[in-house]
Coordinates of C-alpha atoms and ligand atoms in Angstrom, one line a residue:
M8 CA 57.5 157.0 45.7
E9 CA 57.6 160.3 46.9
S10 CA 57.0 163.7 44.3
I11 CA 59.1 166.2 44.0
W12 CA 57.2 168.5 46.1
K13 CA 57.4 166.4 49.5
M14 CA 58.8 168.5 52.5
D15 CA 58.3 168.5 56.2
L16 CA 56.2 171.5 56.8
E17 CA 56.3 173.1 60.1
C18 CA 53.2 173.9 62.2
G19 CA 54.2 175.6 65.3
E20 CA 54.3 174.0 69.3
P21 CA 51.5 171.2 69.6
K22 CA 49.0 172.6 72.2
P23 CA 46.0 171.2 73.7
L24 CA 42.8 170.7 71.7
P25 CA 40.6 173.8 72.8
D26 CA 37.0 173.1 73.9
K27 CA 35.1 175.6 71.4
A28 CA 36.2 177.3 68.3
D29 CA 33.9 179.6 65.3
V30 CA 35.0 176.9 62.9
I31 CA 36.7 173.4 62.6
V32 CA 38.5 172.5 59.3
I33 CA 39.0 169.1 58.9
G34 CA 42.0 168.2 56.6
G35 CA 45.0 170.3 55.7
G36 CA 45.5 169.5 52.2
M37 CA 45.2 172.9 49.8
T38 CA 41.4 172.9 50.4
G39 CA 41.8 173.1 54.4
I40 CA 44.8 175.2 54.4
L41 CA 43.3 177.8 51.9
T42 CA 39.7 178.0 53.8
A43 CA 41.3 178.2 57.5
F44 CA 43.6 181.0 56.0
V45 CA 40.8 182.9 54.3
L46 CA 38.9 182.8 57.4
S47 CA 41.7 183.7 59.5
Q48 CA 42.0 186.7 57.9
Q49 CA 38.5 187.6 58.2
N50 CA 39.1 187.3 62.0
A51 CA 37.5 183.7 62.6
D52 CA 38.7 181.6 65.7
V53 CA 39.3 178.7 63.1
I54 CA 41.2 175.2 64.0
L55 CA 42.4 172.7 61.5
I56 CA 42.5 169.4 62.3
D57 CA 44.4 166.5 60.5
G58 CA 44.1 163.0 61.1
E59 CA 48.0 162.7 59.5
R60 CA 50.7 165.5 58.7
I61 CA 49.5 168.4 56.6
A62 CA 49.9 168.8 52.9
G63 CA 50.3 165.0 53.3
G64 CA 47.8 163.9 51.0
I65 CA 46.7 164.7 47.3
T66 CA 48.2 168.2 47.7
Q67 CA 51.7 166.8 47.9
N68 CA 51.2 164.5 44.9
T69 CA 49.4 166.8 42.2
T70 CA 50.9 168.4 39.3
A71 CA 49.9 172.1 40.4
K72 CA 48.8 173.8 37.6
I73 CA 46.5 176.8 38.3
T74 CA 44.3 177.1 35.6
S75 CA 40.6 177.5 34.8
Q76 CA 40.9 175.4 31.9
H77 CA 39.8 171.7 33.1
G78 CA 39.6 170.3 30.0
L79 CA 37.1 170.6 27.1
I80 CA 34.4 171.4 29.2
Y81 CA 33.2 174.7 28.5
E82 CA 31.1 173.5 25.5
K83 CA 29.8 170.5 27.3
L84 CA 29.1 172.9 30.6
I85 CA 26.9 175.4 28.5
K86 CA 24.8 172.1 26.9
G87 CA 24.6 170.2 30.1
A88 CA 24.2 172.9 33.4
G89 CA 23.5 176.1 31.2
K90 CA 25.2 179.3 30.2
E91 CA 24.7 180.9 33.5
H92 CA 25.9 178.1 35.5
A93 CA 28.8 177.5 32.8
E94 CA 30.0 181.2 33.1
M95 CA 29.9 180.8 37.1
Y96 CA 32.1 178.1 36.9
A97 CA 34.4 180.1 34.7
R98 CA 34.7 183.1 36.6
A99 CA 35.3 181.4 39.9
N100 CA 38.0 179.5 38.6
Q101 CA 39.6 182.6 36.7
Q102 CA 39.5 184.7 39.5
A103 CA 41.0 182.0 41.8
I104 CA 44.2 182.1 39.4
G105 CA 44.2 186.0 40.4
Q106 CA 43.5 185.2 44.3
Y107 CA 46.8 183.2 44.1
R108 CA 48.8 186.0 42.4
S109 CA 47.9 188.4 45.0
M110 CA 48.0 186.2 48.3
I111 CA 51.9 185.3 46.9
E112 CA 52.6 189.1 46.3
Q113 CA 50.9 190.2 49.5
F114 CA 52.7 187.5 51.5
K115 CA 55.6 187.3 49.7
I116 CA 55.5 183.9 49.1
D117 CA 58.4 182.1 47.8
C118 CA 56.7 179.0 45.9
D119 CA 58.3 179.2 42.3
Y120 CA 54.9 181.0 41.1
K121 CA 55.0 181.6 37.0
E122 CA 52.5 182.9 34.6
L123 CA 52.3 180.4 31.5
P124 CA 49.5 179.6 28.8
H125 CA 47.8 176.3 29.5
Y126 CA 46.8 174.2 26.5
V127 CA 44.3 171.5 26.2
Y128 CA 45.3 169.6 22.9
S129 CA 43.9 166.9 20.8
L130 CA 44.9 164.5 18.5
E131 CA 41.7 163.7 16.9
S132 CA 39.6 166.5 16.0
E133 CA 40.2 170.2 15.0
E134 CA 36.3 170.6 14.9
Q135 CA 36.4 170.1 18.6
I136 CA 39.1 172.7 19.5
V137 CA 37.6 175.3 17.6
K138 CA 34.3 174.8 19.3
E139 CA 35.7 174.8 22.5
A140 CA 37.8 178.0 22.3
L141 CA 34.5 179.7 20.7
A142 CA 32.3 178.4 24.0
A143 CA 35.1 179.4 26.3
Q144 CA 35.6 183.1 24.8
K145 CA 31.6 183.7 24.9
L146 CA 32.1 183.0 29.0
G147 CA 34.8 185.8 28.8
L148 CA 37.7 183.1 29.3
P149 CA 41.1 184.3 27.4
A150 CA 40.9 181.3 25.2
S151 CA 42.4 180.9 21.4
A152 CA 42.4 177.8 19.0
V153 CA 46.0 177.6 18.0
S154 CA 47.9 174.7 15.8
E155 CA 51.2 175.2 16.8
V156 CA 52.6 173.6 20.2
T157 CA 55.8 172.4 21.8
L158 CA 55.1 169.1 22.1
P159 CA 57.3 166.2 20.7
F160 CA 54.1 165.2 18.5
A161 CA 52.0 166.8 16.3
V162 CA 48.6 167.8 17.1
K163 CA 45.3 168.4 15.4
G164 CA 45.0 171.9 17.4
A165 CA 44.9 172.9 21.0
V166 CA 43.0 175.5 23.0
R167 CA 45.2 177.9 24.8
F168 CA 44.3 180.0 27.8
E169 CA 46.3 183.1 28.4
G170 CA 47.7 184.0 31.9
Q171 CA 47.4 180.8 33.7
A172 CA 50.0 179.8 36.3
Q173 CA 52.1 176.9 37.9
F174 CA 53.8 176.6 41.0
H175 CA 55.3 174.5 44.0
P176 CA 52.1 173.5 46.0
L177 CA 54.0 172.7 49.6
K178 CA 56.5 176.3 49.4
F179 CA 53.3 177.9 48.9
I180 CA 51.3 176.1 51.9
E181 CA 54.2 176.7 54.5
P182 CA 54.2 180.1 55.2
L183 CA 50.3 180.1 55.5
A184 CA 50.2 177.3 57.6
K185 CA 52.4 178.8 60.4
K186 CA 50.1 181.5 60.5
L187 CA 47.1 179.0 61.6
T188 CA 46.3 177.0 64.5
I189 CA 46.8 173.4 63.4
F190 CA 46.5 170.1 65.2
E191 CA 48.2 167.1 63.3
Q192 CA 48.3 163.4 64.1
T193 CA 44.7 164.0 65.4
K194 CA 42.7 160.7 64.7
I195 CA 38.8 161.8 64.3
R196 CA 36.2 159.6 66.1
S197 CA 33.3 161.2 65.0
V198 CA 32.0 164.5 63.1
E199 CA 28.6 166.1 63.9
E200 CA 27.3 169.5 62.6
R201 CA 28.7 171.5 65.6
R202 CA 31.0 169.3 67.1
V203 CA 34.0 167.0 66.2
S204 CA 35.3 164.2 68.6
T205 CA 38.9 163.3 68.4
E206 CA 40.9 160.8 70.1
K207 CA 42.7 164.0 72.0
G208 CA 39.3 165.7 73.1
T209 CA 36.0 167.0 71.5
V210 CA 35.8 170.8 70.2
S211 CA 32.5 172.4 69.6
A212 CA 32.1 174.8 66.6
D213 CA 29.5 177.2 64.8
Y214 CA 31.0 175.3 61.5
V215 CA 32.4 172.2 60.7
V216 CA 34.3 172.4 57.4
M217 CA 34.8 168.9 55.9
A218 CA 38.1 169.4 53.3
A219 CA 39.4 165.8 54.1
H220 CA 39.4 165.0 50.1
Y221 CA 36.8 162.2 50.2
P222 CA 34.1 163.1 52.7
F223 CA 34.2 160.1 55.0
V224 CA 31.1 160.8 57.0
N225 CA 28.7 158.9 54.8
F226 CA 25.1 159.7 56.4
P227 CA 23.8 162.4 55.8
G228 CA 25.2 163.5 52.3
W229 CA 25.6 160.1 50.7
Y230 CA 28.9 161.1 48.9
F231 CA 29.6 157.5 48.2
L232 CA 26.7 157.5 45.5
R233 CA 28.2 160.5 43.7
L234 CA 32.0 160.4 44.2
Y235 CA 34.6 158.1 42.5
Q236 CA 38.3 158.3 42.5
Q237 CA 40.8 158.7 39.4
R238 CA 44.4 157.5 39.6
S239 CA 47.0 158.8 37.6
Y240 CA 50.7 158.6 37.4
V241 CA 53.7 161.2 36.9
L242 CA 57.0 161.1 35.7
A243 CA 59.7 164.0 36.4
L244 CA 62.1 163.8 33.5
R245 CA 65.5 165.4 33.5
H246 CA 67.1 166.4 29.9
A247 CA 63.8 166.4 28.4
A248 CA 62.8 169.6 27.3
T249 CA 61.5 173.2 28.1
L250 CA 58.1 174.1 26.7
D251 CA 56.2 177.4 26.2
G252 CA 53.5 176.3 28.7
M253 CA 51.4 173.5 30.5
Y254 CA 49.7 171.2 28.3
I255 CA 46.9 168.6 28.8
D256 CA 45.4 165.7 26.3
A257 CA 42.1 166.3 25.8
N258 CA 41.4 162.7 25.8
S259 CA 41.4 161.6 29.3
S260 CA 43.7 158.7 28.7
G261 CA 46.6 161.0 27.0
Y262 CA 49.4 163.0 28.4
S263 CA 50.0 166.0 30.7
F264 CA 53.1 168.2 30.8
R265 CA 54.8 171.0 32.8
N266 CA 58.0 172.0 33.4
H267 CA 59.4 172.8 37.4
E268 CA 63.1 174.0 37.3
D269 CA 64.7 171.7 35.1
L270 CA 62.5 168.9 35.1
L271 CA 59.6 168.2 32.9
L272 CA 56.5 166.4 34.5
L273 CA 54.7 163.9 32.4
G274 CA 51.4 162.7 33.5
G275 CA 49.3 159.9 32.6
Q276 CA 48.0 156.2 32.7
G277 CA 44.6 157.5 34.1
H278 CA 42.6 154.8 35.6
R279 CA 39.5 154.5 37.9
A280 CA 41.0 153.9 41.4
G281 CA 40.9 150.3 42.3
K282 CA 40.8 149.1 38.4
H283 CA 44.3 149.1 38.1
P284 CA 45.5 147.7 34.3
G285 CA 49.0 147.1 35.1
N286 CA 52.5 148.4 34.4
C287 CA 51.4 152.1 34.6
Y288 CA 55.0 153.2 35.1
R289 CA 56.2 151.1 32.7
H290 CA 53.8 152.3 30.0
L291 CA 54.8 156.0 30.8
E292 CA 58.3 155.5 30.6
E293 CA 58.1 154.0 27.1
A294 CA 56.4 157.2 26.3
A295 CA 59.0 159.3 28.1
A296 CA 61.8 157.2 26.0
K297 CA 59.9 157.6 22.8
F298 CA 59.1 161.4 23.3
Y299 CA 62.3 162.2 24.8
P300 CA 65.2 159.8 24.1
E301 CA 67.9 161.7 26.0
S302 CA 65.9 162.3 29.3
S303 CA 66.4 160.2 32.5
I304 CA 63.8 159.6 35.4
A305 CA 64.4 162.0 38.7
A306 CA 61.3 161.1 40.4
Q307 CA 57.8 159.5 39.9
W308 CA 54.5 159.0 42.2
S309 CA 51.1 158.5 41.7
A310 CA 48.0 160.0 43.1
Q311 CA 44.2 160.0 42.6
D312 CA 41.1 162.3 42.9
C313 CA 37.8 162.5 43.4
M314 CA 35.5 163.1 40.4
S315 CA 32.0 164.2 40.8
L316 CA 29.1 162.8 38.4
D317 CA 28.8 166.2 36.4
G318 CA 32.2 167.3 36.4
I319 CA 31.8 170.1 38.8
P320 CA 33.2 170.4 42.4
Y321 CA 30.7 169.7 45.5
I322 CA 31.0 173.0 47.4
G323 CA 28.5 174.2 50.1
A324 CA 26.4 172.6 53.1
Y325 CA 27.2 168.8 53.6
S326 CA 23.5 168.1 53.0
R327 CA 20.2 169.7 53.2
S328 CA 19.5 168.9 56.9
T329 CA 23.1 170.1 57.8
P330 CA 23.6 173.6 57.0
N331 CA 26.5 174.2 59.2
L332 CA 28.3 171.1 58.3
L333 CA 30.0 172.2 55.0
V334 CA 32.0 170.1 52.5
A335 CA 34.7 171.1 49.4
T336 CA 35.4 168.0 47.2
G337 CA 34.9 166.5 43.8
Y338 CA 37.7 168.6 42.0
N339 CA 38.1 166.0 39.0
K340 CA 41.8 166.3 39.2
W341 CA 41.7 170.6 39.3
G342 CA 41.9 171.1 42.8
M343 CA 44.3 174.1 42.8
T344 CA 41.6 176.7 41.3
S345 CA 38.6 174.7 42.9
S346 CA 40.0 174.7 46.3
M347 CA 40.6 178.9 46.3
A348 CA 37.3 178.9 44.8
A349 CA 35.8 176.6 47.7
A350 CA 37.8 178.7 50.3
Q351 CA 36.0 181.6 49.3
I352 CA 32.9 180.4 48.6
L353 CA 32.7 178.3 52.0
T354 CA 34.4 181.9 54.0
D355 CA 31.4 183.9 52.5
R356 CA 28.8 181.6 53.6
I357 CA 30.2 181.4 57.2
M358 CA 30.5 185.0 57.5
G359 CA 26.8 185.6 56.0
K360 CA 28.2 187.0 52.7
H361 CA 26.8 186.4 49.4
N362 CA 28.6 184.6 47.0
E363 CA 27.9 185.1 43.3
Y364 CA 29.3 181.7 42.8
A365 CA 27.9 179.3 45.1
K366 CA 24.7 178.1 43.5
A367 CA 27.0 176.5 40.5
F368 CA 28.9 174.5 43.1
S369 CA 26.0 173.6 45.3
P370 CA 26.3 170.1 46.4
H371 CA 22.4 169.7 45.9
R372 CA 22.3 170.6 42.2
F373 CA 21.6 167.8 39.7
H374 CA 22.4 168.3 35.9
P375 CA 20.8 165.3 34.4
K376 CA 22.3 165.8 31.2
L377 CA 25.9 166.0 32.6
S378 CA 25.4 163.1 35.6
M379 CA 23.7 160.2 34.0
A380 CA 26.4 158.5 32.0
E381 CA 28.7 158.8 35.1
L382 CA 26.0 158.0 37.7
S383 CA 25.1 154.6 36.0
S384 CA 28.8 153.5 35.5
H385 CA 29.3 154.6 39.3
A386 CA 26.6 152.9 40.0
K387 CA 27.6 149.5 38.4
E388 CA 31.0 149.7 39.4
S389 CA 29.9 150.0 43.0
A390 CA 27.0 147.2 42.7
V391 CA 29.5 144.8 41.2
G392 CA 32.2 145.6 44.2
L393 CA 29.8 145.1 46.7
S394 CA 27.6 142.0 45.0
K395 CA 27.6 138.5 46.0
G396 CA 28.8 137.6 42.5
Y397 CA 32.2 139.5 42.9
F398 CA 32.8 137.8 46.2
H399 CA 32.3 134.5 44.9
R400 CA 35.1 135.3 42.4
P401 CA 37.5 132.4 42.1
L402 CA 40.3 132.5 44.8
R403 CA 44.2 131.9 44.4
E404 CA 45.9 129.1 45.9
L405 CA 48.8 130.7 47.8
S406 CA 51.4 128.3 46.4
S407 CA 50.1 129.8 42.9
I408 CA 51.2 133.4 43.9
P409 CA 55.1 134.0 42.6
N410 CA 57.2 136.1 44.5
G411 CA 56.5 140.0 43.7
G412 CA 52.8 139.0 43.6
A413 CA 49.6 139.1 45.3
G414 CA 46.3 137.6 45.0
V415 CA 43.0 137.1 46.8
I416 CA 43.1 133.6 48.8
R417 CA 41.1 131.8 51.7
Y418 CA 42.7 131.7 55.0
Q419 CA 41.1 130.7 58.4
G420 CA 37.4 130.7 56.4
K421 CA 37.9 134.2 55.3
R422 CA 38.8 136.0 51.6
V423 CA 42.3 137.7 52.7
G424 CA 44.5 139.7 50.4
A425 CA 48.0 138.0 50.2
Y426 CA 51.2 139.7 48.9
K427 CA 54.5 137.7 48.8
N428 CA 57.5 140.0 48.5
D429 CA 60.8 139.1 46.9
K430 CA 62.1 136.9 49.5
G431 CA 58.8 134.9 49.6
E432 CA 57.6 136.7 52.7
V433 CA 53.7 136.5 52.9
F434 CA 52.2 139.6 53.9
L435 CA 48.1 138.8 55.0
V436 CA 45.4 141.7 55.1
S437 CA 41.4 141.8 55.2
A438 CA 40.3 141.5 51.6
K439 CA 37.2 143.7 52.5
C440 CA 37.2 147.3 52.5
P441 CA 36.2 148.8 55.8
H442 CA 34.4 151.5 54.3
L443 CA 31.3 149.8 53.0
G444 CA 32.2 146.1 52.2
C445 CA 33.6 146.1 48.8
E446 CA 36.6 143.7 47.9
L447 CA 39.7 144.9 47.4
S448 CA 41.9 144.7 44.1
W449 CA 45.9 144.7 43.7
N450 CA 48.0 147.9 42.8
A451 CA 51.0 146.3 41.5
D452 CA 52.6 149.6 40.5
E453 CA 52.2 150.7 44.1
L454 CA 52.1 147.5 46.0
T455 CA 48.8 148.4 47.5
W456 CA 45.2 147.1 48.0
D457 CA 42.7 149.6 46.3
C458 CA 39.2 149.9 46.4
P459 CA 37.2 149.9 43.0
C460 CA 34.1 151.2 45.0
H461 CA 35.3 154.6 46.2
G462 CA 39.0 154.4 46.0
S463 CA 40.2 153.7 49.8
R464 CA 43.6 152.6 49.7
F465 CA 46.1 150.4 52.1
D466 CA 49.2 149.0 51.9
Y467 CA 50.3 145.6 52.2
H468 CA 50.9 145.8 56.1
G469 CA 47.3 146.9 56.0
N470 CA 47.7 150.4 57.1
L471 CA 45.1 152.9 55.7
I472 CA 46.9 155.4 53.3
G473 CA 43.5 156.9 51.7
N474 CA 40.2 157.8 52.7
P475 CA 37.0 157.4 52.6
A476 CA 38.0 154.3 55.0
E477 CA 38.6 155.4 58.4
E478 CA 40.5 152.3 59.6
G479 CA 43.1 150.1 58.2
I480 CA 42.8 146.0 56.9
K481 CA 45.4 144.6 59.0
L482 CA 45.7 140.6 60.0
D483 CA 49.2 138.9 60.9
K484 CA 52.0 138.8 59.0
L485 CA 53.1 135.1 58.1
S486 CA 56.6 134.3 57.2
R487 CA 57.5 131.0 55.3
Ligands
FAD529 C1 48.1 163.2 39.5 C2 47.1 164.4 39.8 C3 47.8 165.4 39.4 C4 47.1 166.4 39.4 N1 47.4 167.7 38.9 C5 46.5 168.9 39.3 C6 47.0 170.0 38.7 O1 47.9 170.2 38.0 N2 46.0 171.5 39.2 C7 45.1 171.2 39.6 O2 44.2 172.3 39.5 N3 44.8 169.9 40.2 C8 45.7 169.0 40.1 N4 45.3 167.9 40.7 C9 44.1 167.9 41.8 C10 44.3 168.3 42.9 O3 45.9 168.1 43.3 C11 43.7 168.0 44.2 O4 42.2 168.2 43.9 C12 43.9 168.7 45.6 O5 45.2 168.5 45.6 C13 43.1 168.1 46.4 O6 43.2 169.0 47.4 P1 42.6 168.6 49.1 O7 43.1 169.6 50.1 O8 41.2 168.4 48.8 O9 42.7 167.1 49.6 P2 44.2 166.5 50.2 O10 45.5 167.1 49.8 O11 44.0 165.1 49.7 O12 44.3 166.8 51.6 C14 43.2 165.9 52.6 C15 43.8 166.2 53.9 O13 42.9 165.3 54.9 C16 43.3 164.7 55.6 N5 42.2 163.8 56.2 C17 41.4 162.9 55.3 N6 40.8 161.6 56.0 C18 40.7 162.6 57.6 C19 40.3 162.2 58.6 N7 39.5 161.1 58.7 N8 40.5 163.0 59.6 C20 41.4 163.9 60.0 N9 42.0 164.4 58.4 C21 41.8 163.4 57.2 C22 44.5 164.0 55.2 O14 45.6 163.7 56.1 C23 45.1 165.5 54.2 O15 45.6 166.0 54.7 C24 45.6 166.7 40.4 C25 45.4 165.4 41.1 C26 46.5 164.1 40.8 C27 45.8 163.0 41.5
FES530 S1 36.1 152.8 49.6 FE1 34.0 152.3 49.5 S2 33.6 150.4 49.9 FE2 35.9 150.6 49.7

């Protein structure tokens, strides 16, 4: 199920990998492309390596709202991280919107860029809205509390941010990628602070930037203890409505809306990756039919993003002991402005310049008031996923799995994931995630095996489709 943004991007003729570069960027999503591009504008000799195709990860499945309004976060940030950090967060993201505008103007990028207000609405509390609008105003953001919206249902209120934007993310990336030195489909074997080994050769550099969405090097860094992934689903609707702006529910179980050309993108059904509640597309279709009875579905897709413990991305040195290995991740589903902020922060660091916002995004900060609830829930999920008890969950009999269904069975003494397609063909994979060994669970909406611990994903043939795992889970296919 492909998103409406998907397109084949050209990145020039394949060349042999060089032995040396100033900077190696790993990953060609929005983060990697922007970081490599901003660095190249400062005359750095930068190469970008992607294990697959560029812009083939989360960036092609986003809803691409460019906004500094990341939910009702500002009151919480002021209380949990302090006014200084909240201000840095607000300004870095607000500045990122301006940087998109300038790049699009300067390089004449035709990417359906449109400036619009962004709203966070609440179905529950007007008071919450008023408090957030005041907090955002205090930080200098263009916020107001409103009661009128163009949504198909009544709300208690909404916080409106002026001068936000939306675009087509891959049309934006295409001309930038053409100016970069990119090596696609280059599998990485190992990453060190100043060296990356791949199946096509080894490159040394002064800096290595990990922009692979989930930082897949476990030690140092320990990102698997402080990141999990959250999945959500999108429908592109024809004959729905043209809204006056972009919208998202303050409640994470609610909906997101934005137009693109004559389509309306309706997002929702968020859940922790690997904890699939079932029928996500069907519930979203029911919502579409209720809100817009005349509408029809033009496309549908789903994707997941990395969530940090305190709601602030991790941008900076990968670990205290690796100052030349850098990282940008944990965007909490707000990767458009966050990746622009990351490109600037990481470029300044590499160029030896002070960046006024870097401190707020440092991967080594700790805000206990913001982090503790997520930390204990993530630790619990990972512990359950890895625990012996989990691996003693009752197994299914292959014969009890209906066509179109899946379950974990015992096969040749191993716990194995079995999927039966509509014709009754059986596809077996290892049920153990190759990242850190959690047991995988079935996502019936996408026909994938997903990991509840850190969100790695595999198709039912066993191919890896989402990191941090670096290899697939293939076994032999059986026909019955
Ligand atoms: C449903 C949904 C809607 C969203 N909507 C919005 C929105 O409206 N606004 C917003 O700001 N944000 C939004 N986001 C978040 C945003 O899309 C992401 O944060 C952002 O796209 C992440 O970009 P990235 O470059 O970090 O990762 P990716 O785009 O995933 O890029 C990572 C790249 O790294 C490569 N890679 C991975 N592993 C390796 C490896 N081992 N070796 C080499 N290469 C590797 C991949 O092939 C890929 O090309 C949304 C997210 C979701 C899930
Ligand atoms: S993604 Fe970490 S154990 Fe599966």
